[in-house]
């Protein structure tokens, strides 16, 4: 299958997206902002539809809308733990408004159902050279931003009140991280589509966190699992003709379930060993 250029582009695109999704998703799960990733990927659909209507590349519109929404969501930063309803309400309202705009954009563009399907479910096999360069630029920006934010972000994620008392710029870190998340969701939508982009950003990191790994090991395992899912989805799609997002979504659920079974088995083994030693 690697004899075909479109497959080589697909594998390269999946690799770039996985390198973004692993680290960003790990921090998203640590900060309990999975709903934000879900919302941003859907909001990106509206931006892509608007870009198609105006004659721009869909990825450009997806990034623009996701960035604007990410900054709006990030304004309800983690230090405001006393107002969870307001934060969820902000995300829900932004999501609802953007989906309405996306529907109108498709209507104005006279978009066919095939266009809507492509925007919602992705077209990883249609990734071209220009899109690869765009994904590379997004990856560089995301990883650079995460590298700058990682220390204050980790501190504010684990102990937000203490971080704020120590003078850590909690709100700036939250806003910067949501901007990175917006870019990451836009990139993931190129592979899994707007509806399932969050499966790449949530499945592998959730699995890594369930294994109780430290930050460095967790980010590394999350990235490797995202690469495993995206490349595995491509291979299975080639063999079965089923869409790539199907295998990514199913694989993410299986990874998380398998991690839960492994943790239970490990805990049972520890308890059994401790009981034997006590006797």
PDB file of C-alpha atoms in Angstrom:
ATOM      1  CA  UNK A   1       0.000   0.000   0.000  1.00  0.00           C
ATOM      2  CA  UNK A   2       2.976   2.338   0.466  1.00  0.00           C
ATOM      3  CA  UNK A   3       3.528   2.243  -3.312  1.00  0.00           C
ATOM      4  CA  UNK A   4       0.700   4.796  -3.564  1.00  0.00           C
ATOM      5  CA  UNK A   5       1.506   8.427  -2.866  1.00  0.00           C
ATOM      6  CA  UNK A   6      -1.851   9.126  -1.215  1.00  0.00           C
ATOM      7  CA  UNK A   7      -1.143   6.356   1.323  1.00  0.00           C
ATOM      8  CA  UNK A   8       2.303   7.754   2.085  1.00  0.00           C
ATOM      9  CA  UNK A   9       0.715  11.157   2.626  1.00  0.00           C
ATOM     10  CA  UNK A  10      -1.914   9.568   4.877  1.00  0.00           C
ATOM     11  CA  UNK A  11       0.700   7.846   7.046  1.00  0.00           C
ATOM     12  CA  UNK A  12       2.738  11.046   7.318  1.00  0.00           C
ATOM     13  CA  UNK A  13      -0.361  13.060   8.214  1.00  0.00           C
ATOM     14  CA  UNK A  14      -1.369  10.527  10.865  1.00  0.00           C
ATOM     15  CA  UNK A  15       2.119  10.666  12.371  1.00  0.00           C
ATOM     16  CA  UNK A  16       2.017  14.464  12.630  1.00  0.00           C
ATOM     17  CA  UNK A  17      -1.461  14.442  14.146  1.00  0.00           C
ATOM     18  CA  UNK A  18      -0.498  11.745  16.666  1.00  0.00           C
ATOM     19  CA  UNK A  19       2.526  13.732  17.826  1.00  0.00           C
ATOM     20  CA  UNK A  20       0.134  16.619  18.527  1.00  0.00           C
ATOM     21  CA  UNK A  21      -2.761  14.620  20.004  1.00  0.00           C
ATOM     22  CA  UNK A  22      -0.714  12.629  22.530  1.00  0.00           C
ATOM     23  CA  UNK A  23       0.807  15.437  24.638  1.00  0.00           C
ATOM     24  CA  UNK A  24      -2.094  17.891  24.267  1.00  0.00           C
ATOM     25  CA  UNK A  25      -4.655  15.214  25.057  1.00  0.00           C
ATOM     26  CA  UNK A  26      -2.740  14.119  28.157  1.00  0.00           C
ATOM     27  CA  UNK A  27      -2.978  17.618  29.629  1.00  0.00           C
ATOM     28  CA  UNK A  28      -6.630  17.849  28.579  1.00  0.00           C
ATOM     29  CA  UNK A  29      -7.483  14.706  30.515  1.00  0.00           C
ATOM     30  CA  UNK A  30      -5.368  15.758  33.481  1.00  0.00           C
ATOM     31  CA  UNK A  31      -7.299  19.051  33.615  1.00  0.00           C
ATOM     32  CA  UNK A  32     -10.655  17.262  33.121  1.00  0.00           C
ATOM     33  CA  UNK A  33     -11.461  19.207  29.962  1.00  0.00           C
ATOM     34  CA  UNK A  34     -12.528  16.374  27.670  1.00  0.00           C
ATOM     35  CA  UNK A  35     -15.773  18.221  26.924  1.00  0.00           C
ATOM     36  CA  UNK A  36     -13.709  21.159  25.655  1.00  0.00           C
ATOM     37  CA  UNK A  37     -11.979  18.915  23.095  1.00  0.00           C
ATOM     38  CA  UNK A  38     -15.348  17.553  22.030  1.00  0.00           C
ATOM     39  CA  UNK A  39     -16.722  21.079  21.604  1.00  0.00           C
ATOM     40  CA  UNK A  40     -13.679  22.471  19.790  1.00  0.00           C
ATOM     41  CA  UNK A  41     -13.693  19.709  17.187  1.00  0.00           C
ATOM     42  CA  UNK A  42     -17.377  20.371  16.437  1.00  0.00           C
ATOM     43  CA  UNK A  43     -16.829  24.124  16.345  1.00  0.00           C
ATOM     44  CA  UNK A  44     -14.038  23.518  13.850  1.00  0.00           C
ATOM     45  CA  UNK A  45     -16.614  21.958  11.522  1.00  0.00           C
ATOM     46  CA  UNK A  46     -18.432  25.290  11.373  1.00  0.00           C
ATOM     47  CA  UNK A  47     -15.214  27.102  10.526  1.00  0.00           C
ATOM     48  CA  UNK A  48     -14.414  24.610   7.783  1.00  0.00           C
ATOM     49  CA  UNK A  49     -17.898  25.020   6.316  1.00  0.00           C
ATOM     50  CA  UNK A  50     -17.509  28.806   6.384  1.00  0.00           C
ATOM     51  CA  UNK A  51     -14.131  28.568   4.664  1.00  0.00           C
ATOM     52  CA  UNK A  52     -15.637  26.420   1.912  1.00  0.00           C
ATOM     53  CA  UNK A  53     -18.383  29.003   1.417  1.00  0.00           C
ATOM     54  CA  UNK A  54     -15.824  31.834   1.147  1.00  0.00           C
ATOM     55  CA  UNK A  55     -13.465  29.836  -1.073  1.00  0.00           C
ATOM     56  CA  UNK A  56     -10.689  29.236   1.480  1.00  0.00           C
ATOM     57  CA  UNK A  57      -9.075  25.922   2.516  1.00  0.00           C
ATOM     58  CA  UNK A  58     -11.243  24.112   5.097  1.00  0.00           C
ATOM     59  CA  UNK A  59      -8.288  23.709   7.497  1.00  0.00           C
ATOM     60  CA  UNK A  60      -7.829  27.506   7.650  1.00  0.00           C
ATOM     61  CA  UNK A  61     -11.450  28.054   8.650  1.00  0.00           C
ATOM     62  CA  UNK A  62     -11.287  25.199  11.127  1.00  0.00           C
ATOM     63  CA  UNK A  63      -8.244  26.720  12.834  1.00  0.00           C
ATOM     64  CA  UNK A  64      -9.777  30.230  12.920  1.00  0.00           C
ATOM     65  CA  UNK A  65     -13.062  29.110  14.501  1.00  0.00           C
ATOM     66  CA  UNK A  66     -11.399  26.699  16.909  1.00  0.00           C
ATOM     67  CA  UNK A  67      -8.932  29.355  18.076  1.00  0.00           C
ATOM     68  CA  UNK A  68     -11.689  31.889  18.720  1.00  0.00           C
ATOM     69  CA  UNK A  69     -13.749  29.309  20.611  1.00  0.00           C
ATOM     70  CA  UNK A  70     -10.699  28.052  22.521  1.00  0.00           C
ATOM     71  CA  UNK A  71      -9.940  31.546  23.790  1.00  0.00           C
ATOM     72  CA  UNK A  72     -13.587  32.011  24.796  1.00  0.00           C
ATOM     73  CA  UNK A  73     -13.574  28.709  26.673  1.00  0.00           C
ATOM     74  CA  UNK A  74     -10.162  29.381  28.189  1.00  0.00           C
ATOM     75  CA  UNK A  75     -11.424  32.609  29.729  1.00  0.00           C
ATOM     76  CA  UNK A  76     -13.296  30.373  32.184  1.00  0.00           C
ATOM     77  CA  UNK A  77      -9.964  29.192  33.566  1.00  0.00           C
ATOM     78  CA  UNK A  78      -9.308  26.413  36.036  1.00  0.00           C
ATOM     79  CA  UNK A  79      -8.851  28.726  38.990  1.00  0.00           C
ATOM     80  CA  UNK A  80     -12.629  29.319  38.986  1.00  0.00           C
ATOM     81  CA  UNK A  81     -13.437  25.926  40.452  1.00  0.00           C
ATOM     82  CA  UNK A  82     -16.431  27.395  42.262  1.00  0.00           C
ATOM     83  CA  UNK A  83     -18.342  27.910  39.014  1.00  0.00           C
ATOM     84  CA  UNK A  84     -18.424  24.600  37.080  1.00  0.00           C
ATOM     85  CA  UNK A  85     -21.940  25.285  35.795  1.00  0.00           C
ATOM     86  CA  UNK A  86     -20.848  28.593  34.279  1.00  0.00           C
ATOM     87  CA  UNK A  87     -17.860  26.970  32.560  1.00  0.00           C
ATOM     88  CA  UNK A  88     -19.947  24.173  31.060  1.00  0.00           C
ATOM     89  CA  UNK A  89     -22.598  26.673  30.101  1.00  0.00           C
ATOM     90  CA  UNK A  90     -20.047  28.786  28.245  1.00  0.00           C
ATOM     91  CA  UNK A  91     -18.785  25.775  26.311  1.00  0.00           C
ATOM     92  CA  UNK A  92     -22.320  24.607  25.497  1.00  0.00           C
ATOM     93  CA  UNK A  93     -23.451  28.017  24.277  1.00  0.00           C
ATOM     94  CA  UNK A  94     -20.398  28.496  22.069  1.00  0.00           C
ATOM     95  CA  UNK A  95     -20.893  24.989  20.662  1.00  0.00           C
ATOM     96  CA  UNK A  96     -24.591  25.531  19.941  1.00  0.00           C
ATOM     97  CA  UNK A  97     -24.009  28.881  18.231  1.00  0.00           C
ATOM     98  CA  UNK A  98     -21.171  27.544  16.085  1.00  0.00           C
ATOM     99  CA  UNK A  99     -23.142  24.487  14.938  1.00  0.00           C
ATOM    100  CA  UNK A 100     -25.963  26.788  13.865  1.00  0.00           C
ATOM    101  CA  UNK A 101     -23.491  28.876  11.881  1.00  0.00           C
ATOM    102  CA  UNK A 102     -22.009  25.741  10.314  1.00  0.00           C
ATOM    103  CA  UNK A 103     -25.429  24.659   9.069  1.00  0.00           C
ATOM    104  CA  UNK A 104     -26.031  28.098   7.569  1.00  0.00           C
ATOM    105  CA  UNK A 105     -22.582  28.149   5.926  1.00  0.00           C
ATOM    106  CA  UNK A 106     -23.260  24.808   4.231  1.00  0.00           C
ATOM    107  CA  UNK A 107     -26.644  26.101   3.094  1.00  0.00           C
ATOM    108  CA  UNK A 108     -25.123  29.263   1.622  1.00  0.00           C
ATOM    109  CA  UNK A 109     -22.374  27.266  -0.084  1.00  0.00           C
ATOM    110  CA  UNK A 110     -24.983  24.900  -1.546  1.00  0.00           C
ATOM    111  CA  UNK A 111     -22.835  22.171  -0.028  1.00  0.00           C
ATOM    112  CA  UNK A 112     -23.613  18.660  -1.073  1.00  0.00           C
ATOM    113  CA  UNK A 113     -23.989  15.863   1.443  1.00  0.00           C
ATOM    114  CA  UNK A 114     -20.592  14.509   0.381  1.00  0.00           C
ATOM    115  CA  UNK A 115     -18.935  17.772   1.482  1.00  0.00           C
ATOM    116  CA  UNK A 116     -20.673  17.665   4.861  1.00  0.00           C
ATOM    117  CA  UNK A 117     -19.647  14.028   5.278  1.00  0.00           C
ATOM    118  CA  UNK A 118     -16.027  14.879   4.502  1.00  0.00           C
ATOM    119  CA  UNK A 119     -15.975  17.715   7.031  1.00  0.00           C
ATOM    120  CA  UNK A 120     -17.674  15.639   9.725  1.00  0.00           C
ATOM    121  CA  UNK A 121     -15.828  12.349   9.255  1.00  0.00           C
ATOM    122  CA  UNK A 122     -12.540  13.442   7.683  1.00  0.00           C
ATOM    123  CA  UNK A 123     -10.733  12.385   4.538  1.00  0.00           C
ATOM    124  CA  UNK A 124      -7.318  11.147   5.612  1.00  0.00           C
ATOM    125  CA  UNK A 125      -6.770   9.473   2.239  1.00  0.00           C
ATOM    126  CA  UNK A 126      -7.205  12.842   0.546  1.00  0.00           C
ATOM    127  CA  UNK A 127      -4.394  14.611   2.408  1.00  0.00           C
ATOM    128  CA  UNK A 128      -2.185  16.444  -0.087  1.00  0.00           C
ATOM    129  CA  UNK A 129       1.304  17.878   0.118  1.00  0.00           C
ATOM    130  CA  UNK A 130       0.062  21.360   1.067  1.00  0.00           C
ATOM    131  CA  UNK A 131      -2.019  19.931   3.887  1.00  0.00           C
ATOM    132  CA  UNK A 132       1.017  18.040   5.158  1.00  0.00           C
ATOM    133  CA  UNK A 133       3.009  21.266   5.337  1.00  0.00           C
ATOM    134  CA  UNK A 134       0.104  22.901   7.165  1.00  0.00           C
ATOM    135  CA  UNK A 135      -0.050  20.023   9.657  1.00  0.00           C
ATOM    136  CA  UNK A 136       3.716  20.250  10.167  1.00  0.00           C
ATOM    137  CA  UNK A 137       3.406  23.962  10.949  1.00  0.00           C
ATOM    138  CA  UNK A 138       0.546  23.251  13.388  1.00  0.00           C
ATOM    139  CA  UNK A 139       2.611  20.520  15.065  1.00  0.00           C
ATOM    140  CA  UNK A 140       5.587  22.859  15.529  1.00  0.00           C
ATOM    141  CA  UNK A 141       3.396  25.605  16.998  1.00  0.00           C
ATOM    142  CA  UNK A 142       1.514  23.207  19.310  1.00  0.00           C
ATOM    143  CA  UNK A 143       4.595  21.454  20.665  1.00  0.00           C
ATOM    144  CA  UNK A 144       6.488  24.724  21.075  1.00  0.00           C
ATOM    145  CA  UNK A 145       3.568  26.278  22.929  1.00  0.00           C
ATOM    146  CA  UNK A 146       3.162  23.214  25.113  1.00  0.00           C
ATOM    147  CA  UNK A 147       6.881  23.240  25.864  1.00  0.00           C
ATOM    148  CA  UNK A 148       6.630  26.813  27.132  1.00  0.00           C
ATOM    149  CA  UNK A 149       3.458  26.156  29.124  1.00  0.00           C
ATOM    150  CA  UNK A 150       4.138  22.669  30.482  1.00  0.00           C
ATOM    151  CA  UNK A 151       5.592  23.603  33.909  1.00  0.00           C
ATOM    152  CA  UNK A 152       2.991  26.216  34.955  1.00  0.00           C
ATOM    153  CA  UNK A 153       0.287  24.136  33.283  1.00  0.00           C
ATOM    154  CA  UNK A 154       1.201  21.005  35.244  1.00  0.00           C
ATOM    155  CA  UNK A 155       1.384  22.951  38.513  1.00  0.00           C
ATOM    156  CA  UNK A 156      -1.943  24.707  37.964  1.00  0.00           C
ATOM    157  CA  UNK A 157      -3.594  21.445  36.867  1.00  0.00           C
ATOM    158  CA  UNK A 158      -2.597  19.538  40.012  1.00  0.00           C
ATOM    159  CA  UNK A 159      -2.923  22.357  42.573  1.00  0.00           C
ATOM    160  CA  UNK A 160      -4.619  25.425  41.063  1.00  0.00           C
ATOM    161  CA  UNK A 161      -5.104  27.346  44.318  1.00  0.00           C
ATOM    162  CA  UNK A 162      -1.519  26.755  45.422  1.00  0.00           C
ATOM    163  CA  UNK A 163      -0.228  27.709  41.975  1.00  0.00           C
ATOM    164  CA  UNK A 164      -2.202  30.943  42.041  1.00  0.00           C
ATOM    165  CA  UNK A 165      -0.945  31.748  45.534  1.00  0.00           C
ATOM    166  CA  UNK A 166       2.628  31.169  44.362  1.00  0.00           C
ATOM    167  CA  UNK A 167       2.182  33.699  41.579  1.00  0.00           C
ATOM    168  CA  UNK A 168       1.887  31.245  38.692  1.00  0.00           C
ATOM    169  CA  UNK A 169       0.027  32.920  35.765  1.00  0.00           C
ATOM    170  CA  UNK A 170      -2.870  30.466  35.938  1.00  0.00           C
ATOM    171  CA  UNK A 171      -5.222  32.347  33.623  1.00  0.00           C
ATOM    172  CA  UNK A 172      -2.556  32.997  30.991  1.00  0.00           C
ATOM    173  CA  UNK A 173      -1.581  29.319  31.084  1.00  0.00           C
ATOM    174  CA  UNK A 174      -5.241  28.292  30.686  1.00  0.00           C
ATOM    175  CA  UNK A 175      -5.786  30.648  27.752  1.00  0.00           C
ATOM    176  CA  UNK A 176      -2.559  29.574  26.049  1.00  0.00           C
ATOM    177  CA  UNK A 177      -3.387  25.907  26.535  1.00  0.00           C
ATOM    178  CA  UNK A 178      -6.863  26.276  25.050  1.00  0.00           C
ATOM    179  CA  UNK A 179      -5.319  27.954  22.007  1.00  0.00           C
ATOM    180  CA  UNK A 180      -2.999  24.952  21.652  1.00  0.00           C
ATOM    181  CA  UNK A 181      -5.999  22.635  22.063  1.00  0.00           C
ATOM    182  CA  UNK A 182      -7.849  24.467  19.308  1.00  0.00           C
ATOM    183  CA  UNK A 183      -4.971  23.915  16.900  1.00  0.00           C
ATOM    184  CA  UNK A 184      -4.687  20.276  17.964  1.00  0.00           C
ATOM    185  CA  UNK A 185      -8.412  19.628  17.412  1.00  0.00           C
ATOM    186  CA  UNK A 186      -8.197  21.181  13.952  1.00  0.00           C
ATOM    187  CA  UNK A 187      -5.285  18.916  13.075  1.00  0.00           C
ATOM    188  CA  UNK A 188      -7.016  15.798  14.416  1.00  0.00           C
ATOM    189  CA  UNK A 189     -10.123  16.606  12.375  1.00  0.00           C
ATOM    190  CA  UNK A 190      -8.034  16.157   9.222  1.00  0.00           C
ATOM    191  CA  UNK A 191      -7.653  12.476  10.147  1.00  0.00           C
ATOM    192  CA  UNK A 192     -10.787  11.521  12.072  1.00  0.00           C
ATOM    193  CA  UNK A 193     -13.217  14.268  11.079  1.00  0.00           C
ATOM    194  CA  UNK A 194     -14.926  16.854  13.251  1.00  0.00           C
ATOM    195  CA  UNK A 195     -17.199  14.307  14.934  1.00  0.00           C
ATOM    196  CA  UNK A 196     -14.479  11.870  16.004  1.00  0.00           C
ATOM    197  CA  UNK A 197     -11.381  14.076  16.277  1.00  0.00           C
ATOM    198  CA  UNK A 198     -11.587  13.956  20.056  1.00  0.00           C
ATOM    199  CA  UNK A 199     -11.261  10.135  19.976  1.00  0.00           C
ATOM    200  CA  UNK A 200      -7.570  10.526  19.115  1.00  0.00           C
ATOM    201  CA  UNK A 201      -7.134  13.217  21.754  1.00  0.00           C
ATOM    202  CA  UNK A 202      -9.036  11.456  24.534  1.00  0.00           C
ATOM    203  CA  UNK A 203      -8.576   7.680  24.071  1.00  0.00           C
ATOM    204  CA  UNK A 204      -4.763   7.368  24.285  1.00  0.00           C
ATOM    205  CA  UNK A 205      -4.313   9.968  27.081  1.00  0.00           C
ATOM    206  CA  UNK A 206      -7.151   8.453  29.118  1.00  0.00           C
ATOM    207  CA  UNK A 207      -5.472   5.065  28.772  1.00  0.00           C
ATOM    208  CA  UNK A 208      -2.111   6.480  29.887  1.00  0.00           C
ATOM    209  CA  UNK A 209      -3.669   8.196  32.907  1.00  0.00           C
ATOM    210  CA  UNK A 210      -5.541   5.037  33.865  1.00  0.00           C
ATOM    211  CA  UNK A 211      -2.206   3.232  34.008  1.00  0.00           C
ATOM    212  CA  UNK A 212      -1.092   5.758  36.662  1.00  0.00           C
ATOM    213  CA  UNK A 213       1.983   6.805  34.731  1.00  0.00           C
ATOM    214  CA  UNK A 214       4.049   9.871  35.591  1.00  0.00           C
ATOM    215  CA  UNK A 215       3.991  12.995  33.410  1.00  0.00           C
ATOM    216  CA  UNK A 216       6.881  12.122  31.098  1.00  0.00           C
ATOM    217  CA  UNK A 217       5.929   8.458  30.767  1.00  0.00           C
ATOM    218  CA  UNK A 218       2.253   9.390  30.391  1.00  0.00           C
ATOM    219  CA  UNK A 219       2.887  11.843  27.563  1.00  0.00           C
ATOM    220  CA  UNK A 220       5.185   9.361  25.809  1.00  0.00           C
ATOM    221  CA  UNK A 221       2.753   6.444  26.076  1.00  0.00           C
ATOM    222  CA  UNK A 222      -0.145   8.673  25.028  1.00  0.00           C
ATOM    223  CA  UNK A 223       1.725   9.747  21.889  1.00  0.00           C
ATOM    224  CA  UNK A 224       2.724   6.193  20.998  1.00  0.00           C
ATOM    225  CA  UNK A 225      -0.843   4.952  21.484  1.00  0.00           C
ATOM    226  CA  UNK A 226      -2.190   7.753  19.287  1.00  0.00           C
ATOM    227  CA  UNK A 227       0.284   6.744  16.591  1.00  0.00           C
ATOM    228  CA  UNK A 228      -0.731   3.100  17.019  1.00  0.00           C
ATOM    229  CA  UNK A 229      -4.410   3.993  16.631  1.00  0.00           C
ATOM    230  CA  UNK A 230      -3.989   6.223  13.583  1.00  0.00           C
ATOM    231  CA  UNK A 231      -1.592   3.942  11.704  1.00  0.00           C
ATOM    232  CA  UNK A 232      -3.527   0.855  12.749  1.00  0.00           C
ATOM    233  CA  UNK A 233      -6.736   2.478  11.538  1.00  0.00           C
ATOM    234  CA  UNK A 234      -5.121   3.185   8.166  1.00  0.00           C
ATOM    235  CA  UNK A 235      -3.919  -0.398   7.768  1.00  0.00           C
ATOM    236  CA  UNK A 236      -7.263  -1.897   8.798  1.00  0.00           C
ATOM    237  CA  UNK A 237      -9.091   0.504   6.498  1.00  0.00           C
ATOM    238  CA  UNK A 238      -6.877  -0.619   3.616  1.00  0.00           C
ATOM    239  CA  UNK A 239      -7.627  -4.267   4.372  1.00  0.00           C
ATOM    240  CA  UNK A 240     -11.365  -3.971   5.074  1.00  0.00           C
ATOM    241  CA  UNK A 241     -12.542  -0.840   3.184  1.00  0.00           C
ATOM    242  CA  UNK A 242     -14.110   0.386   6.451  1.00  0.00           C
ATOM    243  CA  UNK A 243     -13.489   4.083   7.237  1.00  0.00           C
ATOM    244  CA  UNK A 244     -10.430   5.010   9.294  1.00  0.00           C
ATOM    245  CA  UNK A 245     -12.407   6.846  12.031  1.00  0.00           C
ATOM    246  CA  UNK A 246     -14.305   3.614  12.771  1.00  0.00           C
ATOM    247  CA  UNK A 247     -11.115   1.797  13.723  1.00  0.00           C
ATOM    248  CA  UNK A 248      -9.732   4.771  15.631  1.00  0.00           C
ATOM    249  CA  UNK A 249     -12.899   5.079  17.718  1.00  0.00           C
ATOM    250  CA  UNK A 250     -13.172   1.352  18.418  1.00  0.00           C
ATOM    251  CA  UNK A 251      -9.458   1.092  19.124  1.00  0.00           C
ATOM    252  CA  UNK A 252      -9.582   3.967  21.623  1.00  0.00           C
ATOM    253  CA  UNK A 253     -12.386   2.255  23.557  1.00  0.00           C
ATOM    254  CA  UNK A 254     -10.545  -1.087  23.526  1.00  0.00           C
ATOM    255  CA  UNK A 255      -7.310   0.503  24.734  1.00  0.00           C
ATOM    256  CA  UNK A 256      -9.082   2.170  27.641  1.00  0.00           C
ATOM    257  CA  UNK A 257     -10.919  -1.030  28.561  1.00  0.00           C
ATOM    258  CA  UNK A 258      -7.713  -3.061  28.317  1.00  0.00           C
ATOM    259  CA  UNK A 259      -5.916  -0.601  30.587  1.00  0.00           C
ATOM    260  CA  UNK A 260      -8.679  -1.000  33.163  1.00  0.00           C
ATOM    261  CA  UNK A 261      -8.347  -4.790  33.090  1.00  0.00           C
ATOM    262  CA  UNK A 262      -4.566  -4.533  33.429  1.00  0.00           C
ATOM    263  CA  UNK A 263      -4.845  -2.221  36.451  1.00  0.00           C
ATOM    264  CA  UNK A 264      -7.296  -4.611  38.125  1.00  0.00           C
ATOM    265  CA  UNK A 265      -5.049  -7.592  37.435  1.00  0.00           C
ATOM    266  CA  UNK A 266      -2.016  -5.717  38.756  1.00  0.00           C
ATOM    267  CA  UNK A 267      -3.832  -4.641  41.929  1.00  0.00           C
ATOM    268  CA  UNK A 268      -5.087  -8.176  42.482  1.00  0.00           C
ATOM    269  CA  UNK A 269      -1.551  -9.535  42.077  1.00  0.00           C
ATOM    270  CA  UNK A 270      -0.203  -6.987  44.576  1.00  0.00           C
ATOM    271  CA  UNK A 271      -2.893  -7.857  47.132  1.00  0.00           C
ATOM    272  CA  UNK A 272      -2.279 -11.578  46.662  1.00  0.00           C
ATOM    273  CA  UNK A 273       1.488 -11.156  47.101  1.00  0.00           C
ATOM    274  CA  UNK A 274       0.989  -9.004  50.193  1.00  0.00           C
ATOM    275  CA  UNK A 275      -1.399 -11.594  51.668  1.00  0.00           C
ATOM    276  CA  UNK A 276       1.089 -14.419  51.056  1.00  0.00           C
ATOM    277  CA  UNK A 277       3.909 -12.461  52.672  1.00  0.00           C
ATOM    278  CA  UNK A 278       1.732 -11.621  55.664  1.00  0.00           C
ATOM    279  CA  UNK A 279       1.029 -15.321  56.230  1.00  0.00           C
TER     280      UNK A 279
END
